[in-house]
Amino acid sequence: MLVPCFLYSLQNRKPSLYGSLTCQGIGLDGTPEVTASEGFIVNEINKKSIHISCPKESASSKFLAPYTTFSRIHTKSITCLDISSGGGLGVSSSTDGTMKIWQASNGELRRVLEGHVFDVNCCRFFPSGLVVLSGGMDAQLKIWSAEDASCVVTFKGHKGGILDTAIVDRGRNVVSGSRDGTARLWDCGRSACLGVLADCGSSINGVAVGAADNSINLGTPEQMPSEREVGTEAKMLLLAREDKKLQCLGLQSRQPVFLFIGSDAFNCCTFLSGFLLLAGTQDGNIYQLDVRSPGAPVQVIHRSGAPVLSLLSFRDGFIASQGDGSCFIVQQDLDYVTELTGADCDPVYKVATWEKQIYTCCRDGLVRRYQLSDL
C-alpha cells in the first residue's frame, strides 16, 4: 500500500515537503512495516503512531492516531467541548441542538443540559469541575450543575449570540464575547452584569483572560471597581474580532493595551505566558505576539489557507486545529510537530486536554481522544 507523506516546515513559511510511504505488510506484533521514499526516514512506528523525518531539511513529524473515538455522544457536528479539571467528565455542544455531559474515559452519556434556544456555541467547565458555563445563539449565558443537569443561573444582556467565554480565577466572575460586538463581565453570585468591557462594533469570535507580566502597563480604572469583581486585577483580556483586529485591554481597568490588525478575521486566541499570546485567523495565519512590543509579530505560522479554529497552550508549545481537518501540536522547536490524525478533511472545531490526553471535536460528529504517554 502506497500513501502520500508530507511534512510541514513551520518556520519562516518554508514549503511543505512531499514524499511517500509504502506499507510492506504487518509484522507479527501487529505493527505495520513501512518504508519511506528517498529523503525521508521512518524513525519509529507502532500501532498508533509513526515518526517521519527529512534530515536534509531538519524537519520531523509524528503522526498520532486516536486512542479512542466516541461516536454515540452526538448525531451531528460537535462545535465545542471541554474536559473537567479532574479529567473524569467531558461536556460538548452540537448542531443536533443538544449539550451533553459524558464520561471522559468511554464517552458514556451522563447528563443532557436543556434550556438554550437555538445552537449552543460554547461550553466549558468551571475550575471545580462540577459546574458548566455555556453561551448560545439565544444571547444567553447559562451556568449548569454537572451533577443534576439543572440550570442554576441565566445571564441576559447581550443582543446577539454569545460566541466565546472565559472564566476569571475560580469563577466568581466570567467574561463573554458576542456577535453584538461587546465583551461583558458577569457576577455569577448575583446573576448580574458588572459592566461592558469593550464595545468594538464587530463580532467578537474569541476571548481569553490571562495574568499579565509585571512589566506590562494595564492602565488605571476610571472608576473604583465593584467589590463584586474578584480576581480581575493584573489580568489581561484578549478579544479576537471579526474585523481583522486583535484587541488587548486591562480586565479591571478596561484600558487599552494594544490593538493589532491581522490579515483576516480573528477566530480564536490564547495566552502562552504573561506576555506571549497566540491568535488565529480565517485565512490560516497563527500570529505569535509579545504584549510588550505588539507592533510586529514574533512569528507568523502558516500551514494552509484553512481557518484556524482553536488554539490551546500545551506544555512548552501549543495545539492548533484548522478547518481542513488538521490538528497539530507545536513544540518549542518549530521543526518538530505532532499531527493528530483521523479527521480527514472535516473541520476540527475545538481541542481540550487533561494531563497526557487530548480530546478533539469535529464536524463529522466524533470526539477523538489521543494518548500522549509515548511522546
PDB file of C-alpha atoms in Angstrom, residues 2-289:
ATOM      1  CA  LEU A   2       1.360   3.400  -1.049  1.00  0.00           C
ATOM      2  CA  VAL A   3       0.302   6.559   0.788  1.00  0.00           C
ATOM      3  CA  PRO A   4       1.479  10.152   0.411  1.00  0.00           C
ATOM      4  CA  CYS A   5       3.590  11.719   3.104  1.00  0.00           C
ATOM      5  CA  PHE A   6       4.118  15.427   3.657  1.00  0.00           C
ATOM      6  CA  LEU A   7       5.865  17.293   6.444  1.00  0.00           C
ATOM      7  CA  TYR A   8       5.127  20.906   7.234  1.00  0.00           C
ATOM      8  CA  SER A   9       8.066  23.145   7.951  1.00  0.00           C
ATOM      9  CA  LEU A  10       6.534  25.915  10.013  1.00  0.00           C
ATOM     10  CA  GLN A  11       9.455  28.262  10.441  1.00  0.00           C
ATOM     11  CA  ASN A  12       9.672  31.238   8.077  1.00  0.00           C
ATOM     12  CA  ARG A  13       6.959  29.765   5.873  1.00  0.00           C
ATOM     13  CA  LYS A  14       9.176  27.116   4.304  1.00  0.00           C
ATOM     14  CA  PRO A  15       7.335  24.988   1.730  1.00  0.00           C
ATOM     15  CA  SER A  16       5.865  21.621   2.651  1.00  0.00           C
ATOM     16  CA  LEU A  17       7.970  18.544   1.938  1.00  0.00           C
ATOM     17  CA  TYR A  18       6.360  15.761  -0.094  1.00  0.00           C
ATOM     18  CA  GLY A  19       7.199  12.067  -0.256  1.00  0.00           C
ATOM     19  CA  SER A  20       5.527   8.689   0.020  1.00  0.00           C
ATOM     20  CA  LEU A  21       5.249   5.793   2.460  1.00  0.00           C
ATOM     21  CA  THR A  22       4.924   2.179   1.400  1.00  0.00           C
ATOM     22  CA  CYS A  23       3.450  -0.482   3.689  1.00  0.00           C
ATOM     23  CA  GLN A  24       5.265  -3.774   3.068  1.00  0.00           C
ATOM     24  CA  GLY A  25       2.982  -5.762   5.361  1.00  0.00           C
ATOM     25  CA  ILE A  26       2.099  -6.297   9.020  1.00  0.00           C
ATOM     26  CA  GLY A  27       4.608  -7.646  11.497  1.00  0.00           C
ATOM     27  CA  LEU A  28       3.950 -10.484  13.939  1.00  0.00           C
ATOM     28  CA  ASP A  29       3.193  -7.961  16.685  1.00  0.00           C
ATOM     29  CA  GLY A  30       0.603  -6.188  14.516  1.00  0.00           C
ATOM     30  CA  THR A  31       2.845  -3.222  13.695  1.00  0.00           C
ATOM     31  CA  PRO A  32       2.940  -2.124  10.026  1.00  0.00           C
ATOM     32  CA  GLU A  33       6.249  -2.456   8.222  1.00  0.00           C
ATOM     33  CA  VAL A  34       6.687   0.849   6.404  1.00  0.00           C
ATOM     34  CA  THR A  35       9.394   2.279   4.177  1.00  0.00           C
ATOM     35  CA  ALA A  36       9.712   5.888   3.044  1.00  0.00           C
ATOM     36  CA  SER A  37      10.689   7.433  -0.287  1.00  0.00           C
ATOM     37  CA  GLU A  38      14.101   8.967  -0.872  1.00  0.00           C
ATOM     38  CA  GLY A  39      14.998  11.737   1.539  1.00  0.00           C
ATOM     39  CA  PHE A  40      12.580  10.597   4.240  1.00  0.00           C
ATOM     40  CA  ILE A  41      13.215   8.252   7.176  1.00  0.00           C
ATOM     41  CA  VAL A  42      10.781   6.242   9.286  1.00  0.00           C
ATOM     42  CA  ASN A  43      12.322   6.767  12.716  1.00  0.00           C
ATOM     43  CA  GLU A  44       9.757   4.927  14.793  1.00  0.00           C
ATOM     44  CA  ILE A  45       6.441   3.156  14.249  1.00  0.00           C
ATOM     45  CA  ASN A  46       3.868   1.357  16.372  1.00  0.00           C
ATOM     46  CA  LYS A  47       0.152   0.599  16.166  1.00  0.00           C
ATOM     47  CA  LYS A  48      -0.861   4.180  16.975  1.00  0.00           C
ATOM     48  CA  SER A  49       1.912   6.418  15.686  1.00  0.00           C
ATOM     49  CA  ILE A  50       4.602   6.857  13.076  1.00  0.00           C
ATOM     50  CA  HIS A  51       7.532   9.263  13.264  1.00  0.00           C
ATOM     51  CA  ILE A  52       8.849  10.567   9.917  1.00  0.00           C
ATOM     52  CA  SER A  53      11.792  12.882   9.348  1.00  0.00           C
ATOM     53  CA  CYS A  54      13.579  14.582   6.482  1.00  0.00           C
ATOM     54  CA  PRO A  55      17.169  15.027   7.719  1.00  0.00           C
ATOM     55  CA  LYS A  56      18.232  17.235   4.818  1.00  0.00           C
ATOM     56  CA  GLU A  57      15.625  19.858   5.736  1.00  0.00           C
ATOM     57  CA  SER A  58      15.804  19.237   9.515  1.00  0.00           C
ATOM     58  CA  ALA A  59      12.061  18.587   9.539  1.00  0.00           C
ATOM     59  CA  SER A  60      10.275  15.969  11.608  1.00  0.00           C
ATOM     60  CA  SER A  61       6.656  14.995  12.302  1.00  0.00           C
ATOM     61  CA  LYS A  62       4.975  12.391  14.405  1.00  0.00           C
ATOM     62  CA  PHE A  63       1.553  11.240  13.184  1.00  0.00           C
ATOM     63  CA  LEU A  64      -0.653  10.043  16.027  1.00  0.00           C
ATOM     64  CA  ALA A  65      -3.895   8.086  15.593  1.00  0.00           C
ATOM     65  CA  PRO A  66      -6.758   8.431  18.098  1.00  0.00           C
ATOM     66  CA  TYR A  67      -6.532   6.108  21.090  1.00  0.00           C
ATOM     67  CA  THR A  68     -10.345   6.054  21.311  1.00  0.00           C
ATOM     68  CA  THR A  69     -13.176   7.502  19.216  1.00  0.00           C
ATOM     69  CA  PHE A  70     -16.589   8.325  20.708  1.00  0.00           C
ATOM     70  CA  SER A  71     -19.349   8.184  18.102  1.00  0.00           C
ATOM     71  CA  ARG A  72     -22.506   7.991  20.204  1.00  0.00           C
ATOM     72  CA  ILE A  73     -22.429  11.290  22.088  1.00  0.00           C
ATOM     73  CA  HIS A  74     -23.981  13.412  19.323  1.00  0.00           C
ATOM     74  CA  THR A  75     -25.634  12.728  15.969  1.00  0.00           C
ATOM     75  CA  LYS A  76     -24.312  15.812  14.127  1.00  0.00           C
ATOM     76  CA  SER A  77     -21.329  18.174  14.128  1.00  0.00           C
ATOM     77  CA  ILE A  78     -19.799  18.835  17.537  1.00  0.00           C
ATOM     78  CA  THR A  79     -18.982  22.519  17.814  1.00  0.00           C
ATOM     79  CA  CYS A  80     -17.327  22.734  21.235  1.00  0.00           C
ATOM     80  CA  LEU A  81     -16.046  20.553  24.061  1.00  0.00           C
ATOM     81  CA  ASP A  82     -14.188  20.726  27.358  1.00  0.00           C
ATOM     82  CA  ILE A  83     -12.809  18.308  29.943  1.00  0.00           C
ATOM     83  CA  SER A  84     -13.248  18.767  33.693  1.00  0.00           C
ATOM     84  CA  SER A  85     -10.265  19.636  35.879  1.00  0.00           C
ATOM     85  CA  GLY A  86     -10.219  16.120  37.321  1.00  0.00           C
ATOM     86  CA  GLY A  87     -10.357  14.520  33.893  1.00  0.00           C
ATOM     87  CA  GLY A  88     -13.466  12.484  34.651  1.00  0.00           C
ATOM     88  CA  LEU A  89     -16.111  14.325  32.652  1.00  0.00           C
ATOM     89  CA  GLY A  90     -16.481  15.902  29.249  1.00  0.00           C
ATOM     90  CA  VAL A  91     -19.047  18.432  28.053  1.00  0.00           C
ATOM     91  CA  SER A  92     -19.890  19.117  24.414  1.00  0.00           C
ATOM     92  CA  SER A  93     -22.373  21.012  22.265  1.00  0.00           C
ATOM     93  CA  SER A  94     -23.620  20.059  18.831  1.00  0.00           C
ATOM     94  CA  THR A  95     -25.602  21.231  15.830  1.00  0.00           C
ATOM     95  CA  ASP A  96     -28.042  18.445  16.740  1.00  0.00           C
ATOM     96  CA  GLY A  97     -29.332  21.008  19.252  1.00  0.00           C
ATOM     97  CA  THR A  98     -28.030  19.299  22.388  1.00  0.00           C
ATOM     98  CA  MET A  99     -25.389  19.891  25.050  1.00  0.00           C
ATOM     99  CA  LYS A 100     -24.272  16.798  26.918  1.00  0.00           C
ATOM    100  CA  ILE A 101     -22.039  15.702  29.779  1.00  0.00           C
ATOM    101  CA  TRP A 102     -20.284  12.380  29.327  1.00  0.00           C
ATOM    102  CA  GLN A 103     -17.710  10.105  30.871  1.00  0.00           C
ATOM    103  CA  ALA A 104     -14.310  11.136  29.534  1.00  0.00           C
ATOM    104  CA  SER A 105     -12.909   7.607  29.657  1.00  0.00           C
ATOM    105  CA  ASN A 106     -15.522   5.946  27.445  1.00  0.00           C
ATOM    106  CA  GLY A 107     -17.967   8.581  26.140  1.00  0.00           C
ATOM    107  CA  GLU A 108     -20.868   7.194  28.176  1.00  0.00           C
ATOM    108  CA  LEU A 109     -23.663   9.761  28.467  1.00  0.00           C
ATOM    109  CA  ARG A 110     -24.219  11.181  31.953  1.00  0.00           C
ATOM    110  CA  ARG A 111     -26.428  14.273  31.573  1.00  0.00           C
ATOM    111  CA  VAL A 112     -28.282  16.280  28.921  1.00  0.00           C
ATOM    112  CA  LEU A 113     -28.304  20.052  29.535  1.00  0.00           C
ATOM    113  CA  GLU A 114     -31.506  21.542  28.126  1.00  0.00           C
ATOM    114  CA  GLY A 115     -32.564  25.185  28.229  1.00  0.00           C
ATOM    115  CA  HIS A 116     -30.901  27.150  25.444  1.00  0.00           C
ATOM    116  CA  VAL A 117     -32.974  28.165  22.433  1.00  0.00           C
ATOM    117  CA  PHE A 118     -31.151  27.504  19.135  1.00  0.00           C
ATOM    118  CA  ASP A 119     -27.498  26.425  18.937  1.00  0.00           C
ATOM    119  CA  VAL A 120     -25.078  26.355  21.865  1.00  0.00           C
ATOM    120  CA  ASN A 121     -21.832  27.907  20.616  1.00  0.00           C
ATOM    121  CA  CYS A 122     -19.513  27.383  23.576  1.00  0.00           C
ATOM    122  CA  CYS A 123     -19.304  25.324  26.753  1.00  0.00           C
ATOM    123  CA  ARG A 124     -16.651  24.928  29.410  1.00  0.00           C
ATOM    124  CA  PHE A 125     -16.186  23.611  32.936  1.00  0.00           C
ATOM    125  CA  PHE A 126     -15.507  25.866  35.874  1.00  0.00           C
ATOM    126  CA  PRO A 127     -12.241  25.035  37.705  1.00  0.00           C
ATOM    127  CA  SER A 128     -14.198  22.985  40.254  1.00  0.00           C
ATOM    128  CA  GLY A 129     -15.212  20.528  37.529  1.00  0.00           C
ATOM    129  CA  LEU A 130     -18.727  20.445  38.983  1.00  0.00           C
ATOM    130  CA  VAL A 131     -20.252  23.358  37.085  1.00  0.00           C
ATOM    131  CA  VAL A 132     -20.545  24.201  33.370  1.00  0.00           C
ATOM    132  CA  LEU A 133     -20.709  27.594  31.639  1.00  0.00           C
ATOM    133  CA  SER A 134     -22.386  27.842  28.236  1.00  0.00           C
ATOM    134  CA  GLY A 135     -23.237  30.515  25.689  1.00  0.00           C
ATOM    135  CA  GLY A 136     -25.706  30.281  22.841  1.00  0.00           C
ATOM    136  CA  MET A 137     -27.218  31.902  19.787  1.00  0.00           C
ATOM    137  CA  ASP A 138     -30.126  32.928  22.034  1.00  0.00           C
ATOM    138  CA  ALA A 139     -27.781  35.604  23.506  1.00  0.00           C
ATOM    139  CA  GLN A 140     -27.957  33.874  26.891  1.00  0.00           C
ATOM    140  CA  LEU A 141     -25.160  32.751  29.149  1.00  0.00           C
ATOM    141  CA  LYS A 142     -26.041  29.855  31.468  1.00  0.00           C
ATOM    142  CA  ILE A 143     -24.450  28.066  34.401  1.00  0.00           C
ATOM    143  CA  TRP A 144     -25.303  24.405  34.951  1.00  0.00           C
ATOM    144  CA  SER A 145     -24.798  21.783  37.639  1.00  0.00           C
ATOM    145  CA  ALA A 146     -22.851  18.875  36.177  1.00  0.00           C
ATOM    146  CA  GLU A 147     -24.276  16.664  38.923  1.00  0.00           C
ATOM    147  CA  ASP A 148     -28.017  17.035  38.251  1.00  0.00           C
ATOM    148  CA  ALA A 149     -28.134  18.997  34.935  1.00  0.00           C
ATOM    149  CA  SER A 150     -30.064  21.883  36.499  1.00  0.00           C
ATOM    150  CA  CYS A 151     -29.560  25.409  35.162  1.00  0.00           C
ATOM    151  CA  VAL A 152     -28.671  27.447  38.251  1.00  0.00           C
ATOM    152  CA  VAL A 153     -28.024  30.845  36.634  1.00  0.00           C
ATOM    153  CA  THR A 154     -29.045  32.575  33.381  1.00  0.00           C
ATOM    154  CA  PHE A 155     -27.417  35.851  32.314  1.00  0.00           C
ATOM    155  CA  LYS A 156     -29.265  38.137  29.911  1.00  0.00           C
ATOM    156  CA  GLY A 157     -27.997  41.372  28.393  1.00  0.00           C
ATOM    157  CA  HIS A 158     -26.317  40.576  25.108  1.00  0.00           C
ATOM    158  CA  LYS A 159     -28.214  41.474  21.946  1.00  0.00           C
ATOM    159  CA  GLY A 160     -26.522  38.841  19.775  1.00  0.00           C
ATOM    160  CA  GLY A 161     -25.345  35.258  20.032  1.00  0.00           C
ATOM    161  CA  ILE A 162     -22.550  34.515  22.511  1.00  0.00           C
ATOM    162  CA  LEU A 163     -19.534  33.086  20.700  1.00  0.00           C
ATOM    163  CA  ASP A 164     -16.971  32.524  23.467  1.00  0.00           C
ATOM    164  CA  THR A 165     -16.457  32.752  27.206  1.00  0.00           C
ATOM    165  CA  ALA A 166     -13.630  32.917  29.731  1.00  0.00           C
ATOM    166  CA  ILE A 167     -13.607  32.229  33.448  1.00  0.00           C
ATOM    167  CA  VAL A 168     -11.772  34.574  35.816  1.00  0.00           C
ATOM    168  CA  ASP A 169      -9.762  32.760  38.502  1.00  0.00           C
ATOM    169  CA  ARG A 170     -12.016  30.350  40.425  1.00  0.00           C
ATOM    170  CA  GLY A 171     -15.144  31.532  38.667  1.00  0.00           C
ATOM    171  CA  ARG A 172     -16.877  34.202  40.738  1.00  0.00           C
ATOM    172  CA  ASN A 173     -16.678  36.327  37.584  1.00  0.00           C
ATOM    173  CA  VAL A 174     -16.888  35.246  33.936  1.00  0.00           C
ATOM    174  CA  VAL A 175     -16.385  37.032  30.605  1.00  0.00           C
ATOM    175  CA  SER A 176     -18.443  36.653  27.427  1.00  0.00           C
ATOM    176  CA  GLY A 177     -17.904  37.784  23.836  1.00  0.00           C
ATOM    177  CA  SER A 178     -20.817  38.217  21.458  1.00  0.00           C
ATOM    178  CA  ARG A 179     -21.938  38.860  17.912  1.00  0.00           C
ATOM    179  CA  ASP A 180     -23.276  42.176  19.190  1.00  0.00           C
ATOM    180  CA  GLY A 181     -19.691  43.443  19.398  1.00  0.00           C
ATOM    181  CA  THR A 182     -19.486  43.618  23.182  1.00  0.00           C
ATOM    182  CA  ALA A 183     -17.487  41.779  25.801  1.00  0.00           C
ATOM    183  CA  ARG A 184     -19.123  41.707  29.217  1.00  0.00           C
ATOM    184  CA  LEU A 185     -18.071  40.849  32.767  1.00  0.00           C
ATOM    185  CA  TRP A 186     -20.609  38.948  34.872  1.00  0.00           C
ATOM    186  CA  ASP A 187     -21.078  38.346  38.588  1.00  0.00           C
ATOM    187  CA  CYS A 188     -22.049  34.692  38.998  1.00  0.00           C
ATOM    188  CA  GLY A 189     -23.237  35.067  42.599  1.00  0.00           C
ATOM    189  CA  ARG A 190     -25.796  37.761  41.795  1.00  0.00           C
ATOM    190  CA  SER A 191     -26.538  36.813  38.164  1.00  0.00           C
ATOM    191  CA  ALA A 192     -25.702  40.362  37.127  1.00  0.00           C
ATOM    192  CA  CYS A 193     -23.614  42.162  34.524  1.00  0.00           C
ATOM    193  CA  LEU A 194     -20.771  44.089  36.159  1.00  0.00           C
ATOM    194  CA  GLY A 195     -20.048  46.074  33.021  1.00  0.00           C
ATOM    195  CA  VAL A 196     -19.336  46.190  29.329  1.00  0.00           C
ATOM    196  CA  LEU A 197     -15.599  45.635  28.985  1.00  0.00           C
ATOM    197  CA  ALA A 198     -15.454  46.576  25.315  1.00  0.00           C
ATOM    198  CA  ASP A 199     -17.861  47.688  22.617  1.00  0.00           C
ATOM    199  CA  CYS A 200     -15.990  47.299  19.345  1.00  0.00           C
ATOM    200  CA  GLY A 201     -18.747  47.334  16.750  1.00  0.00           C
ATOM    201  CA  SER A 202     -17.651  43.995  15.355  1.00  0.00           C
ATOM    202  CA  SER A 203     -18.429  40.395  16.260  1.00  0.00           C
ATOM    203  CA  ILE A 204     -16.146  39.021  18.996  1.00  0.00           C
ATOM    204  CA  ASN A 205     -15.287  35.466  17.946  1.00  0.00           C
ATOM    205  CA  GLY A 206     -12.910  34.549  20.761  1.00  0.00           C
ATOM    206  CA  VAL A 207     -11.939  35.764  24.235  1.00  0.00           C
ATOM    207  CA  ALA A 208      -9.096  34.882  26.591  1.00  0.00           C
ATOM    208  CA  VAL A 209      -8.103  36.031  30.084  1.00  0.00           C
ATOM    209  CA  GLY A 210      -4.513  35.816  31.282  1.00  0.00           C
ATOM    210  CA  ALA A 211      -2.314  37.024  34.131  1.00  0.00           C
ATOM    211  CA  ALA A 212      -0.097  39.904  32.998  1.00  0.00           C
ATOM    212  CA  ASP A 213       3.654  40.127  33.427  1.00  0.00           C
ATOM    213  CA  ASN A 214       4.697  42.832  35.896  1.00  0.00           C
ATOM    214  CA  SER A 215       6.346  44.812  33.094  1.00  0.00           C
ATOM    215  CA  ILE A 216       3.018  45.411  31.290  1.00  0.00           C
ATOM    216  CA  ASN A 217       1.112  48.628  31.957  1.00  0.00           C
ATOM    217  CA  LEU A 218      -2.560  47.718  32.211  1.00  0.00           C
ATOM    218  CA  GLY A 219      -3.740  51.243  32.990  1.00  0.00           C
ATOM    219  CA  THR A 220      -5.850  52.553  35.859  1.00  0.00           C
ATOM    220  CA  PRO A 221      -9.625  52.179  36.188  1.00  0.00           C
ATOM    221  CA  GLU A 222     -11.604  55.377  35.628  1.00  0.00           C
ATOM    222  CA  GLN A 223     -13.973  54.299  38.393  1.00  0.00           C
ATOM    223  CA  MET A 224     -13.460  52.277  41.540  1.00  0.00           C
ATOM    224  CA  PRO A 225     -14.031  48.601  40.637  1.00  0.00           C
ATOM    225  CA  SER A 226     -17.064  46.929  42.148  1.00  0.00           C
ATOM    226  CA  GLU A 227     -16.456  44.844  45.240  1.00  0.00           C
ATOM    227  CA  ARG A 228     -18.119  42.062  43.248  1.00  0.00           C
ATOM    228  CA  GLU A 229     -15.153  41.963  40.869  1.00  0.00           C
ATOM    229  CA  VAL A 230     -12.913  39.168  42.096  1.00  0.00           C
ATOM    230  CA  GLY A 231      -9.583  38.275  40.522  1.00  0.00           C
ATOM    231  CA  THR A 232      -9.647  40.878  37.740  1.00  0.00           C
ATOM    232  CA  GLU A 233      -6.599  42.782  38.977  1.00  0.00           C
ATOM    233  CA  ALA A 234      -3.372  42.292  36.951  1.00  0.00           C
ATOM    234  CA  LYS A 235      -5.301  40.389  34.275  1.00  0.00           C
ATOM    235  CA  MET A 236      -5.374  40.975  30.514  1.00  0.00           C
ATOM    236  CA  LEU A 237      -8.383  40.407  28.282  1.00  0.00           C
ATOM    237  CA  LEU A 238      -7.810  39.390  24.670  1.00  0.00           C
ATOM    238  CA  LEU A 239     -10.529  39.757  22.027  1.00  0.00           C
ATOM    239  CA  ALA A 240     -10.386  38.040  18.628  1.00  0.00           C
ATOM    240  CA  ARG A 241     -12.552  40.200  16.360  1.00  0.00           C
ATOM    241  CA  GLU A 242     -14.302  39.672  13.038  1.00  0.00           C
ATOM    242  CA  ASP A 243     -12.994  42.998  11.688  1.00  0.00           C
ATOM    243  CA  LYS A 244      -9.410  41.645  11.487  1.00  0.00           C
ATOM    244  CA  LYS A 245      -8.434  43.235  14.813  1.00  0.00           C
ATOM    245  CA  LEU A 246      -6.931  41.619  17.888  1.00  0.00           C
ATOM    246  CA  GLN A 247      -7.648  43.760  20.930  1.00  0.00           C
ATOM    247  CA  CYS A 248      -5.991  43.582  24.346  1.00  0.00           C
ATOM    248  CA  LEU A 249      -7.087  45.543  27.406  1.00  0.00           C
ATOM    249  CA  GLY A 250      -6.708  45.517  31.157  1.00  0.00           C
ATOM    250  CA  LEU A 251      -9.528  43.408  32.569  1.00  0.00           C
ATOM    251  CA  GLN A 252     -10.004  45.567  35.660  1.00  0.00           C
ATOM    252  CA  SER A 253      -9.001  48.923  34.169  1.00  0.00           C
ATOM    253  CA  ARG A 254     -10.858  48.491  30.843  1.00  0.00           C
ATOM    254  CA  GLN A 255      -7.935  50.484  29.399  1.00  0.00           C
ATOM    255  CA  PRO A 256      -6.375  49.562  26.013  1.00  0.00           C
ATOM    256  CA  VAL A 257      -3.076  47.702  25.977  1.00  0.00           C
ATOM    257  CA  PHE A 258      -2.758  47.252  22.194  1.00  0.00           C
ATOM    258  CA  LEU A 259      -4.754  46.835  19.001  1.00  0.00           C
ATOM    259  CA  PHE A 260      -3.216  44.623  16.307  1.00  0.00           C
ATOM    260  CA  ILE A 261      -4.524  44.381  12.745  1.00  0.00           C
ATOM    261  CA  GLY A 262      -4.191  40.972  11.094  1.00  0.00           C
ATOM    262  CA  SER A 263      -4.658  39.551   7.613  1.00  0.00           C
ATOM    263  CA  ASP A 264      -8.251  38.393   8.105  1.00  0.00           C
ATOM    264  CA  ALA A 265     -10.933  37.906  10.741  1.00  0.00           C
ATOM    265  CA  PHE A 266      -9.545  36.567  14.033  1.00  0.00           C
ATOM    266  CA  ASN A 267     -11.329  33.385  15.133  1.00  0.00           C
ATOM    267  CA  CYS A 268      -9.530  32.415  18.348  1.00  0.00           C
ATOM    268  CA  CYS A 269      -6.858  33.495  20.812  1.00  0.00           C
ATOM    269  CA  THR A 270      -4.976  32.256  23.865  1.00  0.00           C
ATOM    270  CA  PHE A 271      -2.178  33.290  26.216  1.00  0.00           C
ATOM    271  CA  LEU A 272       1.075  31.329  26.327  1.00  0.00           C
ATOM    272  CA  SER A 273       2.572  33.306  29.231  1.00  0.00           C
ATOM    273  CA  GLY A 274       2.329  36.658  30.984  1.00  0.00           C
ATOM    274  CA  PHE A 275       3.457  38.405  27.825  1.00  0.00           C
ATOM    275  CA  LEU A 276       3.213  35.959  24.901  1.00  0.00           C
ATOM    276  CA  LEU A 277      -0.028  35.166  23.100  1.00  0.00           C
ATOM    277  CA  LEU A 278      -1.383  33.418  20.009  1.00  0.00           C
ATOM    278  CA  ALA A 279      -4.254  34.340  17.727  1.00  0.00           C
ATOM    279  CA  GLY A 280      -5.579  32.543  14.633  1.00  0.00           C
ATOM    280  CA  THR A 281      -7.248  33.991  11.553  1.00  0.00           C
ATOM    281  CA  GLN A 282      -9.762  32.911   8.952  1.00  0.00           C
ATOM    282  CA  ASP A 283      -7.071  32.721   6.244  1.00  0.00           C
ATOM    283  CA  GLY A 284      -4.874  30.292   8.187  1.00  0.00           C
ATOM    284  CA  ASN A 285      -2.359  32.527   9.961  1.00  0.00           C
ATOM    285  CA  ILE A 286      -1.303  31.916  13.561  1.00  0.00           C
ATOM    286  CA  TYR A 287       0.201  35.095  14.994  1.00  0.00           C
ATOM    287  CA  GLN A 288       2.502  34.956  17.993  1.00  0.00           C
ATOM    288  CA  LEU A 289       2.717  38.365  19.645  1.00  0.00           C
TER     289      LEU A 289
END
